[in-house]
Coordinates of C-alpha atoms in Angstrom, one line a residue:
Chain E
M60 CA 81.2 91.0 113.4
V61 CA 80.9 90.0 109.7
A62 CA 82.1 86.4 108.9
A63 CA 85.2 86.4 106.9
Q64 CA 84.6 84.9 103.5
A65 CA 87.4 82.9 101.9
S66 CA 86.6 83.8 98.1
A67 CA 85.2 86.7 96.4
R68 CA 84.5 89.7 98.6
P69 CA 81.4 91.3 97.6
I70 CA 80.5 95.1 97.6
A71 CA 78.9 96.0 101.0
T72 CA 75.0 95.7 101.0
N73 CA 72.9 98.3 102.6
E74 CA 72.6 95.9 105.6
Q75 CA 76.3 95.9 106.0
K76 CA 76.6 99.6 105.5
L77 CA 74.1 100.0 108.4
E78 CA 75.9 97.6 110.6
L79 CA 79.2 99.5 110.0
L80 CA 77.5 102.8 110.8
K81 CA 76.0 101.3 113.9
K82 CA 78.9 99.7 115.6
V83 CA 81.7 102.3 114.4
E84 CA 82.0 105.6 116.5
C85 CA 85.2 106.7 114.9
F86 CA 86.5 106.6 111.3
I87 CA 90.0 106.9 110.5
F88 CA 90.7 107.7 106.6
D89 CA 93.8 107.2 104.7
C90 CA 93.6 110.5 102.3
D91 CA 94.9 109.4 99.1
G92 CA 92.5 107.3 97.0
V93 CA 89.8 107.7 99.8
I94 CA 89.0 111.3 100.2
W95 CA 90.9 112.5 97.1
L96 CA 92.6 111.5 94.0
G97 CA 95.6 113.8 93.3
D98 CA 94.3 117.2 93.6
K99 CA 90.6 116.6 93.4
V100 CA 88.2 115.5 96.1
I101 CA 86.3 112.4 95.3
E102 CA 82.6 113.2 94.5
G103 CA 80.3 112.8 97.3
V104 CA 83.0 112.8 100.1
P105 CA 82.2 116.1 101.6
E106 CA 78.4 114.9 101.9
T107 CA 79.5 111.7 103.4
L108 CA 81.8 113.3 106.0
D109 CA 78.7 115.7 107.0
M110 CA 76.6 112.8 107.3
L111 CA 79.1 111.0 109.7
R112 CA 79.7 114.1 111.6
G113 CA 76.0 114.6 111.8
M114 CA 75.6 111.1 113.4
G115 CA 78.0 112.1 116.1
K116 CA 80.8 110.2 114.6
K117 CA 84.4 111.2 115.0
V118 CA 86.6 111.4 111.9
F119 CA 90.4 111.4 111.5
F120 CA 92.5 111.8 108.3
V121 CA 95.8 110.2 108.5
T122 CA 99.0 110.9 106.5
N123 CA 102.5 109.8 106.9
N124 CA 103.9 113.1 105.5
S125 CA 105.7 114.9 108.2
T126 CA 106.6 118.0 106.5
K127 CA 103.5 120.0 107.6
S128 CA 102.0 120.3 111.0
R129 CA 98.3 119.5 111.5
A130 CA 97.6 123.2 111.2
G131 CA 99.6 123.3 108.2
Y132 CA 97.5 120.5 106.4
M133 CA 94.5 122.4 106.9
S134 CA 95.0 124.7 104.1
K135 CA 95.2 121.8 101.6
F136 CA 91.9 120.3 102.9
Q137 CA 90.2 123.8 102.8
S138 CA 91.6 124.3 99.3
L139 CA 89.9 121.1 98.1
G140 CA 86.6 122.3 99.7
L141 CA 86.9 120.0 102.8
N142 CA 85.5 121.3 106.1
V143 CA 88.0 119.9 108.7
K144 CA 89.5 120.9 112.0
A145 CA 93.1 120.6 112.6
E146 CA 92.4 118.1 115.5
E147 CA 90.9 115.8 113.1
I148 CA 94.1 115.6 110.9
Y149 CA 96.7 112.9 112.3
S150 CA 99.9 113.7 110.6
S151 CA 103.1 111.7 111.4
S152 CA 104.5 115.2 112.6
Y153 CA 101.8 115.2 115.3
A154 CA 102.4 111.5 116.0
A155 CA 105.9 112.4 117.0
A156 CA 105.0 115.0 119.4
A157 CA 102.0 113.0 120.8
Y158 CA 104.3 110.1 121.5
L159 CA 106.9 112.3 123.4
E160 CA 104.1 113.7 125.3
S161 CA 102.7 110.2 126.0
I162 CA 105.9 109.3 128.0
N163 CA 106.4 112.6 129.8
F164 CA 109.5 113.3 127.8
N165 CA 111.3 116.4 129.2
K166 CA 114.6 116.6 127.4
K167 CA 115.4 118.2 124.1
V168 CA 114.7 116.7 120.7
Y169 CA 117.3 116.8 117.8
V170 CA 115.2 117.1 114.7
I171 CA 116.1 115.8 111.1
G172 CA 113.0 116.9 109.1
E173 CA 110.9 119.9 108.1
T174 CA 109.0 122.7 109.9
G175 CA 106.1 120.3 110.6
I176 CA 107.8 118.4 113.4
L177 CA 109.0 121.6 114.9
E178 CA 105.6 123.3 115.0
E179 CA 104.0 120.0 116.6
L180 CA 106.8 120.1 119.1
D181 CA 106.3 123.7 120.1
L182 CA 102.6 123.1 120.5
K183 CA 103.4 120.5 123.0
G184 CA 106.1 122.6 124.7
I185 CA 109.0 120.4 123.8
R186 CA 112.4 122.0 123.4
H187 CA 114.2 121.1 120.0
V188 CA 117.4 121.7 118.0
G189 CA 118.3 121.1 114.6
G190 CA 115.7 121.1 111.7
P191 CA 115.8 123.4 108.9
G192 CA 118.1 125.5 110.8
D193 CA 120.9 122.8 110.1
A194 CA 120.2 122.7 106.3
D195 CA 123.3 124.7 105.6
K196 CA 125.8 123.3 107.7
K197 CA 128.7 121.7 106.4
V198 CA 131.5 119.2 107.6
T199 CA 135.0 119.9 106.5
L200 CA 137.0 117.2 108.2
K201 CA 140.3 119.0 108.8
S202 CA 142.6 117.0 110.9
G203 CA 141.5 117.3 114.5
E204 CA 137.9 118.5 113.7
F205 CA 135.4 117.4 116.5
M206 CA 131.7 118.1 116.4
E207 CA 130.1 119.4 119.6
H208 CA 126.5 118.1 120.2
D209 CA 124.1 119.2 123.0
H210 CA 124.0 116.4 125.8
D211 CA 120.7 117.5 126.8
V212 CA 119.1 115.7 123.6
G213 CA 117.2 112.9 124.9
A214 CA 115.6 111.9 121.5
V215 CA 116.4 112.2 117.8
V216 CA 113.2 112.4 115.7
V217 CA 113.6 111.6 111.8
G218 CA 111.0 112.7 109.5
F219 CA 111.1 113.4 105.6
D220 CA 113.7 115.8 105.0
R221 CA 114.6 117.3 101.7
Y222 CA 117.6 119.1 103.1
V223 CA 119.1 116.2 104.8
N224 CA 123.1 116.3 104.9
Y225 CA 126.2 114.9 106.7
Y226 CA 126.1 117.3 109.5
K227 CA 122.5 116.5 110.4
I228 CA 123.3 112.9 110.1
Q229 CA 126.5 113.0 112.1
Y230 CA 124.9 115.2 114.8
A231 CA 122.1 112.7 115.1
T232 CA 124.4 109.8 115.3
L233 CA 126.5 111.5 118.1
C234 CA 123.3 111.9 120.2
I235 CA 122.1 108.5 119.9
R236 CA 125.5 106.9 120.6
E237 CA 126.6 109.1 123.3
N238 CA 123.7 110.6 125.3
P239 CA 122.6 108.0 127.8
G240 CA 119.1 106.8 127.1
C241 CA 118.8 108.8 123.9
M242 CA 115.8 107.4 121.8
F243 CA 115.6 107.1 118.1
I244 CA 112.2 108.0 116.8
A245 CA 110.9 107.8 113.2
T246 CA 107.9 109.5 111.8
N247 CA 107.5 106.7 109.2
R248 CA 109.7 104.5 107.0
D249 CA 108.0 104.7 103.6
A250 CA 110.3 104.0 100.8
V251 CA 108.5 106.5 98.4
T252 CA 106.5 109.6 98.9
H253 CA 104.0 111.2 96.4
L254 CA 105.1 114.8 96.1
T255 CA 104.1 115.2 92.4
D256 CA 102.1 113.2 90.1
A257 CA 104.8 112.9 87.4
Q258 CA 107.4 111.1 89.6
E259 CA 108.0 108.8 92.7
W260 CA 110.2 110.6 95.2
A261 CA 112.6 108.8 97.7
G262 CA 110.7 109.0 101.0
N263 CA 111.6 109.0 104.7
G264 CA 112.6 105.5 104.7
S265 CA 116.0 106.8 103.4
M266 CA 116.4 109.7 106.0
V267 CA 115.8 106.9 108.6
G268 CA 117.9 104.3 106.8
A269 CA 120.8 106.8 107.1
I270 CA 120.7 106.9 111.1
V271 CA 120.1 102.9 111.2
G272 CA 123.0 102.8 109.1
S273 CA 125.5 104.9 111.3
T274 CA 124.0 103.6 114.7
K275 CA 122.9 100.3 114.0
R276 CA 119.8 100.8 115.9
E277 CA 116.2 100.4 114.9
P278 CA 113.9 103.3 115.5
I279 CA 110.6 103.6 117.4
V280 CA 108.1 104.4 114.4
V281 CA 105.1 106.3 115.3
G282 CA 103.3 106.6 111.9
K283 CA 101.8 104.0 109.7
P284 CA 101.9 101.0 110.0
S285 CA 103.0 101.2 113.7
D286 CA 100.2 100.8 116.2
F287 CA 101.0 104.0 118.3
M288 CA 98.8 106.2 116.4
L289 CA 95.7 103.8 116.7
K290 CA 96.3 103.4 120.4
N291 CA 96.8 107.1 120.8
I292 CA 93.4 107.8 119.0
S293 CA 91.4 105.2 120.8
A294 CA 92.9 106.2 124.2
S295 CA 92.0 109.9 123.7
L296 CA 88.4 108.9 122.6
G297 CA 88.0 106.2 125.2
L298 CA 86.9 103.7 122.6
R299 CA 87.3 100.0 122.0
P300 CA 89.5 98.9 118.9
D301 CA 86.3 97.4 117.3
Q302 CA 84.5 100.7 117.6
I303 CA 87.0 102.5 115.2
A304 CA 87.3 101.8 111.6
M305 CA 90.2 102.0 109.4
V306 CA 89.1 103.0 105.6
G307 CA 91.8 102.8 103.0
D308 CA 92.6 101.8 99.6
R309 CA 95.5 99.6 100.3
L310 CA 95.5 96.1 101.5
D311 CA 99.1 95.9 102.6
T312 CA 99.2 99.2 104.5
D313 CA 95.9 100.5 105.4
I314 CA 93.7 97.2 106.0
M315 CA 96.7 95.3 107.4
F316 CA 97.4 98.3 109.6
G317 CA 93.8 98.2 110.9
K318 CA 93.7 94.6 111.3
N319 CA 96.8 94.4 113.3
G320 CA 95.0 97.0 115.7
G321 CA 92.0 95.1 116.0
L322 CA 90.1 97.7 114.0
A323 CA 87.0 97.1 111.8
T324 CA 88.5 97.6 108.4
A325 CA 86.7 99.0 105.1
L326 CA 88.5 99.0 101.7
V327 CA 87.7 101.4 99.2
L328 CA 88.1 100.6 95.3
S329 CA 88.6 104.3 94.4
G330 CA 92.3 104.1 94.8
V331 CA 95.1 101.8 94.0
T332 CA 93.3 98.5 94.9
T333 CA 91.3 96.8 92.1
P334 CA 88.8 94.2 92.6
E335 CA 90.9 91.7 90.6
V336 CA 93.7 92.3 93.2
L337 CA 91.1 92.1 96.1
N338 CA 89.8 88.8 95.1
S339 CA 92.9 87.2 93.8
P340 CA 93.7 83.7 95.5
D341 CA 97.3 85.4 96.2
N342 CA 95.6 87.9 98.3
K343 CA 95.5 86.9 102.3
V344 CA 94.2 90.3 103.4
H345 CA 90.5 90.3 103.8
P346 CA 88.8 93.7 105.0
D347 CA 85.5 93.5 106.8
F348 CA 83.9 95.6 104.4
V349 CA 84.3 96.7 100.6
L350 CA 82.9 100.0 99.1
N351 CA 83.5 101.2 95.8
S352 CA 84.1 104.3 97.3
L353 CA 83.5 106.1 100.6
P354 CA 80.3 108.0 99.3
D355 CA 78.6 104.6 99.0
L356 CA 77.7 105.1 102.5
L357 CA 75.1 107.8 101.3
S358 CA 72.7 105.2 100.0
V359 CA 71.8 104.4 103.7
K360 CA 71.9 108.1 104.8
E361 CA 68.1 108.4 105.8
K362 CA 67.8 105.0 107.6
A363 CA 71.2 105.9 109.3
M364 CA 70.4 109.2 110.5
V365 CA 67.0 107.9 111.8
A366 CA 68.7 105.0 113.7
A367 CA 71.6 107.4 115.1
Chain Y
M287 CA 141.5 83.7 124.8
K288 CA 144.8 85.3 125.9
K289 CA 147.1 87.8 124.2
A290 CA 149.5 86.1 121.8
T291 CA 152.5 84.6 123.5
D292 CA 156.0 84.7 121.8
R293 CA 155.2 81.4 120.5
D294 CA 152.0 82.2 119.1
K295 CA 153.7 85.1 117.3
L296 CA 156.4 83.0 116.0
E297 CA 154.1 80.3 114.8
A298 CA 152.1 83.0 112.8
F299 CA 155.3 84.7 111.4
Q300 CA 156.4 81.3 110.1
Q301 CA 152.9 80.1 108.8
Y302 CA 152.0 83.0 106.8
D303 CA 153.8 84.3 103.7
A304 CA 151.1 86.9 102.7
W305 CA 150.2 89.7 105.5
V306 CA 147.0 91.7 104.8
F307 CA 146.9 94.9 107.0
D308 CA 144.2 97.3 107.8
L309 CA 145.1 100.9 107.8
D310 CA 143.3 102.8 110.1
G311 CA 143.6 101.7 113.8
T312 CA 145.9 99.0 112.7
L313 CA 148.8 100.7 111.0
W314 CA 148.0 104.4 111.7
K315 CA 145.7 106.7 113.7
G316 CA 144.8 109.9 112.0
S317 CA 148.1 111.0 110.8
T318 CA 150.4 109.1 113.1
L319 CA 151.9 105.7 112.7
I320 CA 151.3 103.1 115.3
P321 CA 154.7 102.7 117.5
G322 CA 156.4 99.5 115.8
A323 CA 154.3 99.3 112.7
K324 CA 157.1 100.6 110.4
E325 CA 159.7 98.1 111.9
F326 CA 157.5 95.1 111.8
I327 CA 156.6 95.7 108.2
E328 CA 160.4 95.9 107.5
L329 CA 160.8 92.7 109.3
L330 CA 158.2 91.0 107.0
R331 CA 159.7 92.3 103.8
Y332 CA 163.3 91.1 105.1
Y333 CA 161.8 87.9 105.2
N334 CA 160.3 88.2 101.7
K335 CA 156.8 88.0 103.1
K336 CA 154.2 89.6 100.7
V337 CA 152.7 92.8 102.4
F338 CA 149.2 94.2 101.3
F339 CA 147.1 97.2 102.7
V340 CA 143.3 97.1 102.7
T341 CA 141.2 99.9 103.7
N342 CA 137.2 100.1 103.4
N343 CA 137.6 103.9 103.0
A344 CA 136.3 104.6 99.5
T345 CA 137.2 108.4 99.5
K346 CA 140.9 108.2 98.4
S347 CA 142.4 106.3 95.5
R348 CA 145.0 103.4 95.9
A349 CA 147.8 105.8 94.6
T350 CA 146.8 108.5 97.3
N351 CA 146.8 106.0 100.1
A352 CA 150.1 104.4 99.0
A353 CA 151.7 107.9 98.9
K354 CA 150.1 108.7 102.3
L355 CA 151.7 105.5 103.8
T356 CA 155.0 106.1 102.1
A357 CA 155.3 109.6 103.4
M358 CA 154.6 108.4 106.8
G359 CA 157.5 105.9 106.8
I360 CA 156.1 102.6 105.5
N361 CA 156.9 102.0 101.9
A362 CA 153.8 100.9 99.8
T363 CA 153.1 100.7 96.2
Q364 CA 149.8 101.0 94.5
A365 CA 149.7 97.3 93.6
E366 CA 149.9 96.4 97.4
M367 CA 147.2 98.7 98.1
Y368 CA 143.4 97.8 98.0
T369 CA 140.6 100.3 98.8
S370 CA 136.9 99.4 98.6
S371 CA 136.7 101.8 95.5
F372 CA 139.3 99.9 93.8
A373 CA 137.2 96.8 94.4
A374 CA 134.1 98.3 92.9
A375 CA 136.1 99.2 89.8
A376 CA 137.7 95.9 89.4
Y377 CA 134.4 94.1 89.8
L378 CA 133.0 96.3 87.0
K379 CA 136.1 95.7 85.0
A380 CA 135.9 91.9 85.5
I381 CA 132.2 91.7 84.3
S382 CA 132.9 93.9 81.3
F383 CA 130.6 96.7 82.3
N384 CA 130.1 99.1 79.5
K385 CA 127.4 101.4 80.8
K386 CA 127.6 104.5 83.1
A387 CA 127.9 104.5 86.8
Y388 CA 126.0 106.7 89.1
V389 CA 128.3 107.7 92.0
I390 CA 127.4 108.7 95.6
G391 CA 130.8 109.2 96.8
E392 CA 134.0 111.3 96.6
E393 CA 136.8 112.0 94.4
G394 CA 138.7 108.7 95.0
L395 CA 135.8 106.5 94.0
V396 CA 135.4 108.4 90.6
E397 CA 139.3 108.1 90.2
E398 CA 139.0 104.3 90.5
L399 CA 136.0 103.8 88.2
T400 CA 137.4 106.2 85.4
A401 CA 140.7 104.4 85.6
V402 CA 139.1 101.1 84.5
G403 CA 137.2 103.2 81.8
V404 CA 133.8 103.5 83.6
Q405 CA 132.1 106.6 82.8
C406 CA 130.6 108.4 86.0
V407 CA 127.6 110.6 86.5
G408 CA 127.2 112.3 89.9
G409 CA 129.9 112.2 92.5
P410 CA 131.6 115.4 93.3
A411 CA 130.0 116.9 90.1
H412 CA 126.6 116.6 92.0
R413 CA 127.9 118.3 95.1
G414 CA 125.5 121.2 95.9
V415 CA 122.8 120.3 93.2
E416 CA 119.4 120.7 94.5
V417 CA 116.0 119.9 93.3
D418 CA 114.2 123.1 92.3
W419 CA 111.3 123.0 94.5
S420 CA 110.0 126.4 93.4
Q421 CA 108.9 124.8 89.9
A422 CA 105.3 123.9 89.3
E423 CA 106.4 120.3 88.7
P424 CA 109.7 119.6 90.3
H425 CA 111.3 116.5 88.9
V426 CA 115.0 114.9 88.7
E427 CA 116.0 113.9 85.1
V428 CA 118.2 110.7 85.2
D429 CA 120.6 109.5 82.6
P430 CA 119.1 106.4 80.9
E431 CA 122.6 104.9 80.3
V432 CA 123.3 104.5 83.9
G433 CA 123.5 100.8 84.5
A434 CA 125.1 100.6 87.9
V435 CA 124.6 102.9 91.2
V436 CA 128.1 102.7 93.1
V437 CA 127.9 103.9 96.8
G438 CA 130.7 104.9 99.2
L439 CA 131.4 107.3 101.9
D440 CA 129.8 110.6 100.7
R441 CA 130.2 113.7 103.1
Y442 CA 128.1 115.7 100.6
I443 CA 125.3 113.5 100.5
S444 CA 122.1 115.2 99.5
Y445 CA 118.5 114.4 98.8
Y446 CA 119.1 115.1 95.1
K447 CA 121.6 112.3 95.1
L448 CA 119.6 110.0 96.7
Q449 CA 116.4 110.7 94.5
Y450 CA 118.6 110.3 91.6
A451 CA 120.2 107.1 92.5
T452 CA 116.6 105.8 93.7
L453 CA 115.2 106.6 90.2
C454 CA 118.0 104.7 88.6
L455 CA 117.6 101.6 90.6
A456 CA 113.9 101.7 90.0
N457 CA 113.6 102.4 86.4
N458 CA 116.9 101.8 84.5
D459 CA 116.9 98.3 83.1
S460 CA 119.1 96.0 85.2
C461 CA 120.6 98.6 87.0
M462 CA 122.9 97.1 89.6
F463 CA 123.5 98.4 93.1
L464 CA 126.9 98.2 94.4
A465 CA 128.2 99.2 97.9
C466 CA 131.9 99.8 98.4
N467 CA 131.5 99.2 102.1
T468 CA 129.0 99.4 104.7
D469 CA 130.8 100.4 107.8
A470 CA 128.8 102.3 110.2
R471 CA 131.5 104.7 111.5
G472 CA 135.1 105.7 110.8
H473 CA 137.9 107.8 112.4
F474 CA 137.9 110.3 109.7
S475 CA 139.5 112.7 112.1
Q476 CA 141.6 111.7 115.2
A477 CA 139.4 113.2 117.7
Q478 CA 135.9 111.7 116.9
E479 CA 134.2 108.8 115.1
W480 CA 132.1 109.9 112.1
A481 CA 129.1 108.5 110.2
G482 CA 130.4 106.0 107.6
A483 CA 129.6 104.7 104.2
G484 CA 127.0 102.4 105.8
T485 CA 125.0 105.6 106.2
M486 CA 124.5 106.5 102.4
V487 CA 124.1 102.7 101.6
A488 CA 121.3 102.1 104.2
A489 CA 119.7 105.4 103.1
L490 CA 119.3 104.3 99.5
I491 CA 118.2 100.7 100.8
G492 CA 115.5 102.7 102.7
S493 CA 114.2 104.3 99.6
S494 CA 114.9 101.7 96.9
E495 CA 113.9 98.5 99.0
R496 CA 116.8 96.8 97.1
E497 CA 119.9 95.1 98.8
P498 CA 123.3 96.0 97.3
M499 CA 126.1 93.8 96.2
L500 CA 129.0 94.6 98.8
L501 CA 132.6 94.8 97.5
G502 CA 134.7 95.9 100.3
K503 CA 135.3 93.9 103.7
P504 CA 134.0 91.6 104.9
A505 CA 132.8 90.5 101.4
S506 CA 135.3 88.1 99.8
F507 CA 136.1 90.1 96.6
I508 CA 139.2 91.8 97.6
L509 CA 140.6 88.8 99.2
D510 CA 139.8 86.8 95.9
H511 CA 141.4 89.3 93.8
L512 CA 144.5 89.6 96.0
C513 CA 145.2 86.0 96.1
A514 CA 144.6 85.5 92.5
T515 CA 146.5 88.4 91.3
H516 CA 149.5 87.9 93.6
Q517 CA 149.5 84.2 93.6
V518 CA 149.1 83.6 97.3
A519 CA 147.5 80.6 98.9
R520 CA 144.6 81.5 101.2
D521 CA 145.8 79.3 104.3
K522 CA 149.0 81.2 103.9
T523 CA 147.3 84.4 104.3
I524 CA 146.8 86.4 107.6
V525 CA 144.5 89.5 108.0
V526 CA 145.6 91.9 110.7
G527 CA 143.0 94.5 111.7
D528 CA 141.1 96.2 114.7
R529 CA 137.5 95.6 113.6
L530 CA 135.9 92.3 114.3
D531 CA 132.8 92.8 112.0
T532 CA 135.0 93.7 109.0
D533 CA 138.7 92.8 109.2
I534 CA 138.5 89.4 111.5
L535 CA 135.1 88.2 110.1
W536 CA 136.4 88.8 106.8
G537 CA 139.7 86.7 107.2
I538 CA 137.5 84.0 109.0
Q539 CA 134.7 83.8 106.4
N540 CA 137.6 83.6 103.6
G541 CA 139.7 81.0 105.1
A542 CA 142.6 83.2 106.1
G543 CA 144.4 83.5 109.5
T544 CA 143.3 86.6 111.7
C545 CA 145.2 88.8 114.1
C546 CA 143.1 91.4 116.0
V547 CA 145.0 94.6 117.3
L548 CA 143.5 96.6 120.1
S549 CA 144.9 99.9 118.9
G550 CA 141.6 100.8 117.1
V551 CA 137.9 100.5 117.7
T552 CA 138.0 97.2 119.5
S553 CA 138.7 96.9 123.2
E554 CA 139.8 93.7 125.1
A555 CA 136.5 93.7 127.0
Q556 CA 134.5 93.8 123.5
L557 CA 136.8 90.9 122.2
L558 CA 136.3 88.8 125.1
A559 CA 132.8 89.4 125.9
E560 CA 130.4 86.4 126.0
S561 CA 128.3 88.1 123.2
N562 CA 131.3 88.5 120.8
K563 CA 131.2 85.4 118.5
V564 CA 134.1 86.4 116.2
H565 CA 137.2 85.0 117.5
P566 CA 140.6 85.9 115.8
K567 CA 143.4 83.3 115.8
L568 CA 145.7 85.6 117.8
Y569 CA 145.3 89.0 119.4
M570 CA 147.7 91.6 120.7
S571 CA 147.6 95.2 122.1
D572 CA 149.0 96.7 118.8
I573 CA 151.1 95.6 115.7
G574 CA 154.3 96.7 117.4
D575 CA 153.8 93.8 119.8
F576 CA 155.0 91.4 117.2
L577 CA 158.6 92.9 117.6
T578 CA 159.3 90.9 120.6
I579 CA 160.1 87.9 118.5
K580 CA 162.4 89.9 116.2
N581 CA 165.5 88.0 117.5
Q582 CA 163.8 84.7 117.8
I583 CA 163.2 84.0 114.2
P584 CA 164.9 80.7 113.4
S585 CA 167.6 81.0 110.7
N586 CA 165.9 78.5 108.6
C587 CA 162.7 80.5 108.4
A588 CA 161.6 80.0 105.0
I589 CA 162.7 82.9 102.7
M590 CA 160.4 82.2 99.6

């Protein structure tokens, strides 16, 4: 374990990079700022991923965006020239389905969200109602109006939904309040989401906020920064947390997330965090390793491949 | 705590000069008056007590609510009626607000804001407006003159409105975030409870990471405005309502008397539960229960 340093955190030396590659069996990557920047893959990343896979390492790509399923995200990766398998993508849509599977859930799910969640639920054989089908439903509130809801719904899953409306909010509220034991699950609570480069967009924090507002209940969060995803990955691979590394560009989410889960952590400076922010006395989050960018690891490729 | 005795009721009747009634669950349920409500209000007026009506529902204006109550049999004027939408408008007027307001809400909220001269963007005009996701670069343009986002119940809430409001709060200089009310639920139809304004407010807190200023119950604004405008003393004012976390807490936190009625959302079990820390001065099944003292009011009961 690298000793934590109180002051300036230097870029990892070759020895440190080899140490990282030796002890870590699984790498979890945040995508934006690590693998790609906007619509372009960071140069050297595909080679680095090949190197890691060649060493027998497992890799996962994490995204809190729930609108697509893992299979749905494949096309984005492929269009960027990245060779990935659907099972290497850990989207929050998958996290929701994986969570329900992990607790042997056998009722129905009411979904506020887009197709990604529905597809992942289908893959796990979990029945669902709601989703995009409720986008055009309206509530008129004539005197005596009564909304029916399915009493077999045992969980409400809330993911990012550009078609959120009052009907869905009310339906979800009825399920949570009236169906005994009904769970409230959120894929994530990010305040903003990056849908385009030019503007920031209200994120799932608002859809989840709406249901918190009407039920006064807090959700079980399955995406970052909750630890479900990390526990799910380590359990499925049979690895200890310190055999897994979280690689990201944000101190307060990625690195903090990794540290809370007991993972090794590596910060890359190819995204939002600058050396100034990292080394500032105000920063209390210290990653185990610092790289300029992920392809820094290529500098020890030969030695690492020999050792592997 | 036990239900109010005749002695409790008589004491309250004599002590309080200003009676502030919640509407839904207290004076009416859906479109039916609570039995005895009309008679008790008439009794109060006979003894020249001041009577006020306060609702956290922002969707209808004061004028509309006053007309509804009058049509049901309880005479009410606009000046006696307070809505959380009026509170938001009164606040903006009090601070000489001169920018535009982005409204997440229905007609009543826009009416009240317009009545004090605030130019509104959004509200019913943004009903059905969607982001065009088919464009190469979808984006939402916001009016740079919006200086406040005002949120009340909006049964036509949409992503477009949430995004517009979030951008205003993030990018417009000193843009305020006002919440008419944060009620989780309300009886908007007699048959069922419906998700309330708390939904829209919490959604916007979730995306903006900002906390709003609350204008409706249990914030102090309405009681402050009412007491100042109608010259009533706080300790001579009593709030009568069915919700512990708005009506009763509101009265307690603002130095007024409180009477909880069990004709709305709160049951006796909930009121008396160990976990409930909100204790009204008196409670009864419904407002009609006050009528048991009708013939016991002393002849020297002060008629102000």
